[in-house]
PDB file of C-alpha atoms in Angstrom:
ATOM      1  CA  MET A 138      13.001   9.854  -3.367  1.00 53.00           C
ATOM      2  CA  SER A 139      11.101  12.118  -5.754  1.00 48.00           C
ATOM      3  CA  THR A 140       9.559  15.572  -5.930  1.00 44.00           C
ATOM      4  CA  HIS A 141       6.356  16.468  -7.751  1.00 48.00           C
ATOM      5  CA  ARG A 142       4.333  19.654  -7.716  1.00 59.00           C
ATOM      6  CA  SER A 143       3.963  20.617  -4.067  1.00 78.00           C
ATOM      7  CA  TRP A 144       5.047  17.384  -2.414  1.00 93.00           C
ATOM      8  CA  THR A 145       8.130  15.251  -1.910  1.00 97.00           C
ATOM      9  CA  ILE A 146       8.015  11.477  -1.466  1.00 98.00           C
ATOM     10  CA  ARG A 147      10.381   9.894   1.014  1.00 98.00           C
ATOM     11  CA  THR A 148      10.695   6.972   3.403  1.00 98.00           C
ATOM     12  CA  GLU A 149       8.794   7.430   6.630  1.00 98.00           C
ATOM     13  CA  ASN A 150      10.981   8.050   9.687  1.00 97.00           C
ATOM     14  CA  SER A 151      10.310   7.738  13.419  1.00 97.00           C
ATOM     15  CA  ALA A 152       9.398  11.430  13.701  1.00 97.00           C
ATOM     16  CA  ASP A 153       6.502  10.817  11.262  1.00 98.00           C
ATOM     17  CA  ILE A 154       4.677   8.107  13.249  1.00 98.00           C
ATOM     18  CA  THR A 155       2.165  10.366  15.001  1.00 98.00           C
ATOM     19  CA  ARG A 156       1.469  12.298  11.802  1.00 98.00           C
ATOM     20  CA  VAL A 157       1.037   9.074   9.795  1.00 98.00           C
ATOM     21  CA  HIS A 158      -1.563   7.933  12.323  1.00 98.00           C
ATOM     22  CA  ALA A 159      -3.380  11.261  11.948  1.00 98.00           C
ATOM     23  CA  ILE A 160      -3.299  11.062   8.127  1.00 98.00           C
ATOM     24  CA  ASN A 161      -4.825   7.579   8.154  1.00 98.00           C
ATOM     25  CA  ALA A 162      -7.446   8.620  10.711  1.00 98.00           C
ATOM     26  CA  ALA A 163      -8.420  11.657   8.626  1.00 98.00           C
ATOM     27  CA  ALA A 164      -8.469   9.821   5.280  1.00 98.00           C
ATOM     28  CA  PHE A 165     -10.913   7.083   6.294  1.00 97.00           C
ATOM     29  CA  ASP A 166     -14.370   6.996   7.909  1.00 96.00           C
ATOM     30  CA  THR A 167     -13.137   5.057  10.953  1.00 96.00           C
ATOM     31  CA  PRO A 168      -9.811   4.845  12.806  1.00 96.00           C
ATOM     32  CA  ALA A 169      -9.394   1.208  11.729  1.00 97.00           C
ATOM     33  CA  GLU A 170      -6.677   1.900   9.123  1.00 97.00           C
ATOM     34  CA  ALA A 171      -4.722   4.166  11.491  1.00 98.00           C
ATOM     35  CA  ASP A 172      -4.864   1.477  14.166  1.00 98.00           C
ATOM     36  CA  LEU A 173      -3.876  -1.174  11.605  1.00 98.00           C
ATOM     37  CA  VAL A 174      -0.719   0.736  10.663  1.00 98.00           C
ATOM     38  CA  ASP A 175       0.185   1.057  14.356  1.00 98.00           C
ATOM     39  CA  GLN A 176      -0.285  -2.688  14.839  1.00 98.00           C
ATOM     40  CA  LEU A 177       1.691  -3.550  11.710  1.00 98.00           C
ATOM     41  CA  ARG A 178       4.661  -1.524  13.005  1.00 97.00           C
ATOM     42  CA  THR A 179       5.215  -4.188  15.671  1.00 97.00           C
ATOM     43  CA  ASP A 180       4.456  -7.192  13.447  1.00 98.00           C
ATOM     44  CA  SER A 181       7.011  -9.335  11.615  1.00 98.00           C
ATOM     45  CA  ALA A 182       5.247  -8.343   8.356  1.00 98.00           C
ATOM     46  CA  TRP A 183       6.686  -4.810   8.631  1.00 98.00           C
ATOM     47  CA  ILE A 184       9.480  -4.109   6.130  1.00 98.00           C
ATOM     48  CA  ASP A 185      11.675  -1.111   6.846  1.00 97.00           C
ATOM     49  CA  GLY A 186      11.729   1.278   3.902  1.00 97.00           C
ATOM     50  CA  LEU A 187       8.344   0.301   2.450  1.00 98.00           C
ATOM     51  CA  SER A 188       6.359   2.846   4.434  1.00 98.00           C
ATOM     52  CA  LEU A 189       6.476   6.085   2.451  1.00 98.00           C
ATOM     53  CA  VAL A 190       5.110   9.554   3.026  1.00 98.00           C
ATOM     54  CA  ALA A 191       4.472  12.486   0.753  1.00 98.00           C
ATOM     55  CA  THR A 192       5.386  15.766   2.418  1.00 98.00           C
ATOM     56  CA  ASP A 193       4.528  19.384   1.769  1.00 96.00           C
ATOM     57  CA  ASP A 194       7.146  22.108   1.334  1.00 94.00           C
ATOM     58  CA  THR A 195       7.727  22.180   5.115  1.00 95.00           C
ATOM     59  CA  ASP A 196       8.471  18.411   5.180  1.00 96.00           C
ATOM     60  CA  THR A 197       5.170  17.746   6.956  1.00 97.00           C
ATOM     61  CA  PRO A 198       3.608  14.444   5.839  1.00 98.00           C
ATOM     62  CA  ILE A 199       0.340  14.866   3.924  1.00 98.00           C
ATOM     63  CA  ALA A 200      -0.092  11.299   2.638  1.00 98.00           C
ATOM     64  CA  HIS A 201       1.071   7.781   3.492  1.00 98.00           C
ATOM     65  CA  ILE A 202       1.409   4.377   1.824  1.00 98.00           C
ATOM     66  CA  LEU A 203       2.468   1.022   3.188  1.00 98.00           C
ATOM     67  CA  LEU A 204       3.593  -2.335   1.829  1.00 98.00           C
ATOM     68  CA  THR A 205       3.860  -5.228   4.287  1.00 98.00           C
ATOM     69  CA  ARG A 206       4.684  -8.903   3.899  1.00 98.00           C
ATOM     70  CA  ASN A 207       1.955 -11.354   3.016  1.00 98.00           C
ATOM     71  CA  HIS A 208       1.909 -14.644   1.126  1.00 98.00           C
ATOM     72  CA  ILE A 209       0.102 -16.095  -1.851  1.00 98.00           C
ATOM     73  CA  GLY A 210       0.004 -19.733  -0.845  1.00 98.00           C
ATOM     74  CA  ASP A 211       3.594 -20.319   0.306  1.00 97.00           C
ATOM     75  CA  THR A 212       5.073 -17.613  -1.937  1.00 98.00           C
ATOM     76  CA  GLU A 213       6.197 -14.326  -0.395  1.00 98.00           C
ATOM     77  CA  ALA A 214       4.334 -11.277  -1.648  1.00 98.00           C
ATOM     78  CA  LEU A 215       3.475  -7.791  -0.466  1.00 98.00           C
ATOM     79  CA  CYS A 216       0.190  -6.265   0.610  1.00 98.00           C
ATOM     80  CA  LEU A 217      -0.560  -2.692  -0.473  1.00 98.00           C
ATOM     81  CA  ALA A 218      -2.599  -1.150   2.339  1.00 97.00           C
ATOM     82  CA  PRO A 219      -3.405   1.450   3.297  1.00 97.00           C
ATOM     83  CA  VAL A 220      -3.028   4.372   0.942  1.00 98.00           C
ATOM     84  CA  ALA A 221      -4.051   7.480   2.865  1.00 98.00           C
ATOM     85  CA  VAL A 222      -4.165  11.108   1.746  1.00 98.00           C
ATOM     86  CA  LEU A 223      -5.326  14.036   3.861  1.00 98.00           C
ATOM     87  CA  PRO A 224      -8.733  15.141   2.542  1.00 97.00           C
ATOM     88  CA  GLU A 225      -7.468  18.528   1.352  1.00 96.00           C
ATOM     89  CA  TYR A 226      -4.846  16.811  -0.836  1.00 96.00           C
ATOM     90  CA  GLN A 227      -7.092  14.105  -2.280  1.00 96.00           C
ATOM     91  CA  ARG A 228      -7.581  14.113  -6.055  1.00 94.00           C
ATOM     92  CA  THR A 229      -4.285  15.975  -6.604  1.00 95.00           C
ATOM     93  CA  GLY A 230      -2.282  12.974  -7.848  1.00 96.00           C
ATOM     94  CA  VAL A 231      -0.337  12.473  -4.638  1.00 97.00           C
ATOM     95  CA  GLY A 232      -1.905   9.052  -3.969  1.00 97.00           C
ATOM     96  CA  GLY A 233      -0.973   7.785  -7.417  1.00 98.00           C
ATOM     97  CA  ALA A 234       2.529   9.193  -7.043  1.00 97.00           C
ATOM     98  CA  LEU A 235       2.913   7.299  -3.756  1.00 98.00           C
ATOM     99  CA  ILE A 236       1.692   4.062  -5.328  1.00 98.00           C
ATOM    100  CA  ARG A 237       4.160   4.343  -8.200  1.00 98.00           C
ATOM    101  CA  ALA A 238       7.003   5.226  -5.804  1.00 98.00           C
ATOM    102  CA  VAL A 239       6.389   2.342  -3.389  1.00 98.00           C
ATOM    103  CA  LEU A 240       6.038  -0.165  -6.242  1.00 98.00           C
ATOM    104  CA  ARG A 241       9.349   1.052  -7.712  1.00 98.00           C
ATOM    105  CA  GLU A 242      11.019   0.744  -4.320  1.00 98.00           C
ATOM    106  CA  ALA A 243       9.670  -2.792  -3.837  1.00 98.00           C
ATOM    107  CA  ALA A 244      10.916  -3.802  -7.285  1.00 98.00           C
ATOM    108  CA  THR A 245      14.412  -2.446  -6.588  1.00 98.00           C
ATOM    109  CA  ARG A 246      14.473  -4.624  -3.461  1.00 98.00           C
ATOM    110  CA  GLY A 247      13.762  -7.720  -5.534  1.00 98.00           C
ATOM    111  CA  GLU A 248      10.145  -8.132  -4.452  1.00 98.00           C
ATOM    112  CA  ARG A 249       8.027  -9.862  -7.079  1.00 98.00           C
ATOM    113  CA  PHE A 250       4.317  -9.794  -6.205  1.00 98.00           C
ATOM    114  CA  VAL A 251       1.892  -7.284  -4.718  1.00 98.00           C
ATOM    115  CA  THR A 252      -1.729  -7.763  -3.686  1.00 98.00           C
ATOM    116  CA  VAL A 253      -4.364  -5.139  -3.016  1.00 98.00           C
ATOM    117  CA  LEU A 254      -7.986  -5.200  -1.922  1.00 97.00           C
ATOM    118  CA  GLY A 255      -9.332  -1.949  -3.280  1.00 96.00           C
ATOM    119  CA  HIS A 256     -11.290   0.024  -5.819  1.00 96.00           C
ATOM    120  CA  PRO A 257     -11.396  -1.986  -9.078  1.00 97.00           C
ATOM    121  CA  GLU A 258     -11.641   1.156 -11.195  1.00 97.00           C
ATOM    122  CA  TYR A 259      -8.519   2.738  -9.612  1.00 97.00           C
ATOM    123  CA  TYR A 260      -5.761   0.151  -9.164  1.00 98.00           C
ATOM    124  CA  PRO A 261      -5.606  -1.332 -12.701  1.00 98.00           C
ATOM    125  CA  ARG A 262      -3.967   1.901 -13.924  1.00 97.00           C
ATOM    126  CA  PHE A 263      -0.896   0.855 -11.896  1.00 98.00           C
ATOM    127  CA  GLY A 264      -0.787  -2.647 -13.373  1.00 98.00           C
ATOM    128  CA  PHE A 265      -3.022  -4.557 -10.960  1.00 98.00           C
ATOM    129  CA  GLU A 266      -5.276  -7.270 -12.377  1.00 98.00           C
ATOM    130  CA  ARG A 267      -8.125  -9.321 -10.973  1.00 98.00           C
ATOM    131  CA  ALA A 268      -6.583 -11.982  -8.700  1.00 98.00           C
ATOM    132  CA  SER A 269      -9.107 -14.677  -9.616  1.00 98.00           C
ATOM    133  CA  LYS A 270      -7.677 -14.645 -13.157  1.00 98.00           C
ATOM    134  CA  TYR A 271      -4.588 -16.292 -11.635  1.00 98.00           C
ATOM    135  CA  GLY A 272      -6.302 -18.643  -9.188  1.00 98.00           C
ATOM    136  CA  ILE A 273      -5.630 -16.294  -6.277  1.00 98.00           C
ATOM    137  CA  ALA A 274      -8.266 -15.775  -3.598  1.00 98.00           C
ATOM    138  CA  MET A 275      -8.726 -14.832   0.029  1.00 97.00           C
ATOM    139  CA  GLY A 276      -9.860 -17.134   2.802  1.00 93.00           C
ATOM    140  CA  VAL A 277     -12.888 -14.896   3.345  1.00 95.00           C
ATOM    141  CA  GLU A 278     -15.421 -13.691   0.828  1.00 95.00           C
ATOM    142  CA  VAL A 279     -14.588 -10.385  -0.844  1.00 96.00           C
ATOM    143  CA  PRO A 280     -15.852  -8.856  -4.091  1.00 97.00           C
ATOM    144  CA  ASP A 281     -13.997 -10.628  -6.892  1.00 98.00           C
ATOM    145  CA  GLU A 282     -13.295  -7.414  -8.780  1.00 98.00           C
ATOM    146  CA  ALA A 283     -11.768  -5.752  -5.682  1.00 98.00           C
ATOM    147  CA  LEU A 284      -9.041  -8.347  -5.050  1.00 98.00           C
ATOM    148  CA  MET A 285      -6.132  -7.592  -7.366  1.00 98.00           C
ATOM    149  CA  VAL A 286      -2.525  -8.625  -7.868  1.00 98.00           C
ATOM    150  CA  MET A 287       0.481  -7.685  -9.931  1.00 98.00           C
ATOM    151  CA  SER A 288       3.921  -9.021 -10.754  1.00 98.00           C
ATOM    152  CA  LEU A 289       6.676  -6.442 -10.357  1.00 98.00           C
ATOM    153  CA  ASP A 290       9.153  -8.296 -12.566  1.00 97.00           C
ATOM    154  CA  ASP A 291       6.978 -10.240 -15.009  1.00 92.00           C
ATOM    155  CA  SER A 292       7.375 -13.450 -12.975  1.00 96.00           C
ATOM    156  CA  PRO A 293       4.337 -15.705 -13.342  1.00 98.00           C
ATOM    157  CA  LEU A 294       1.939 -15.076 -10.478  1.00 98.00           C
ATOM    158  CA  PRO A 295       1.522 -18.032  -8.128  1.00 98.00           C
ATOM    159  CA  SER A 296      -1.939 -19.350  -7.370  1.00 98.00           C
ATOM    160  CA  GLY A 297      -3.266 -19.863  -3.864  1.00 98.00           C
ATOM    161  CA  ILE A 298      -4.946 -18.257  -0.899  1.00 98.00           C
ATOM    162  CA  ILE A 299      -3.575 -14.909   0.261  1.00 98.00           C
ATOM    163  CA  ARG A 300      -2.359 -14.972   3.855  1.00 97.00           C
ATOM    164  CA  TYR A 301      -2.202 -11.528   5.405  1.00 96.00           C
ATOM    165  CA  ALA A 302      -0.292 -10.425   8.485  1.00 97.00           C
ATOM    166  CA  THR A 303      -2.135 -11.092  11.743  1.00 96.00           C
ATOM    167  CA  PRO A 304      -3.138  -7.431  12.348  1.00 97.00           C
ATOM    168  CA  PHE A 305      -5.355  -7.557   9.236  1.00 95.00           C
ATOM    169  CA  GLY A 306      -7.595 -10.031  11.053  1.00 90.00           C
ATOM    170  CA  VAL A 307      -8.268 -12.264   8.008  1.00 84.00           C
TER     171      VAL A 307
END
């Protein structure tokens, strides 16, 4: 899909599954995100082509990003989670490059809305805004500033409760 510095971004393939699990396990304090990705692979929320990896010059994945189906009320949307980068590649720009690439890919597929529960000082640079501004919430309590949404095509964001895929457990 794109090349930047010492990595290439491409769609994940079946040979990457074990490595993607390892990346997610290494990037987070617990194996929860790695296990979540494995569970999402078998869920109806999985969308082929919206799981991307960044690879090094040997085509070995070093980072991973995933968009899966969720809903805002009854409106289809996407959930951005997780974004995982091997510790030795963190703070190199690869995570941001993956976010931009997966959002572009979603937009080319005609997707309109993306949600994320994440760091409020990081995601706004990609166009995410506080969800509560649009009457969007979760069914469980989360920090207001951490729940964010964006429109990929300038469509008005729908209001409602976000419904995640079953593996998210919310």
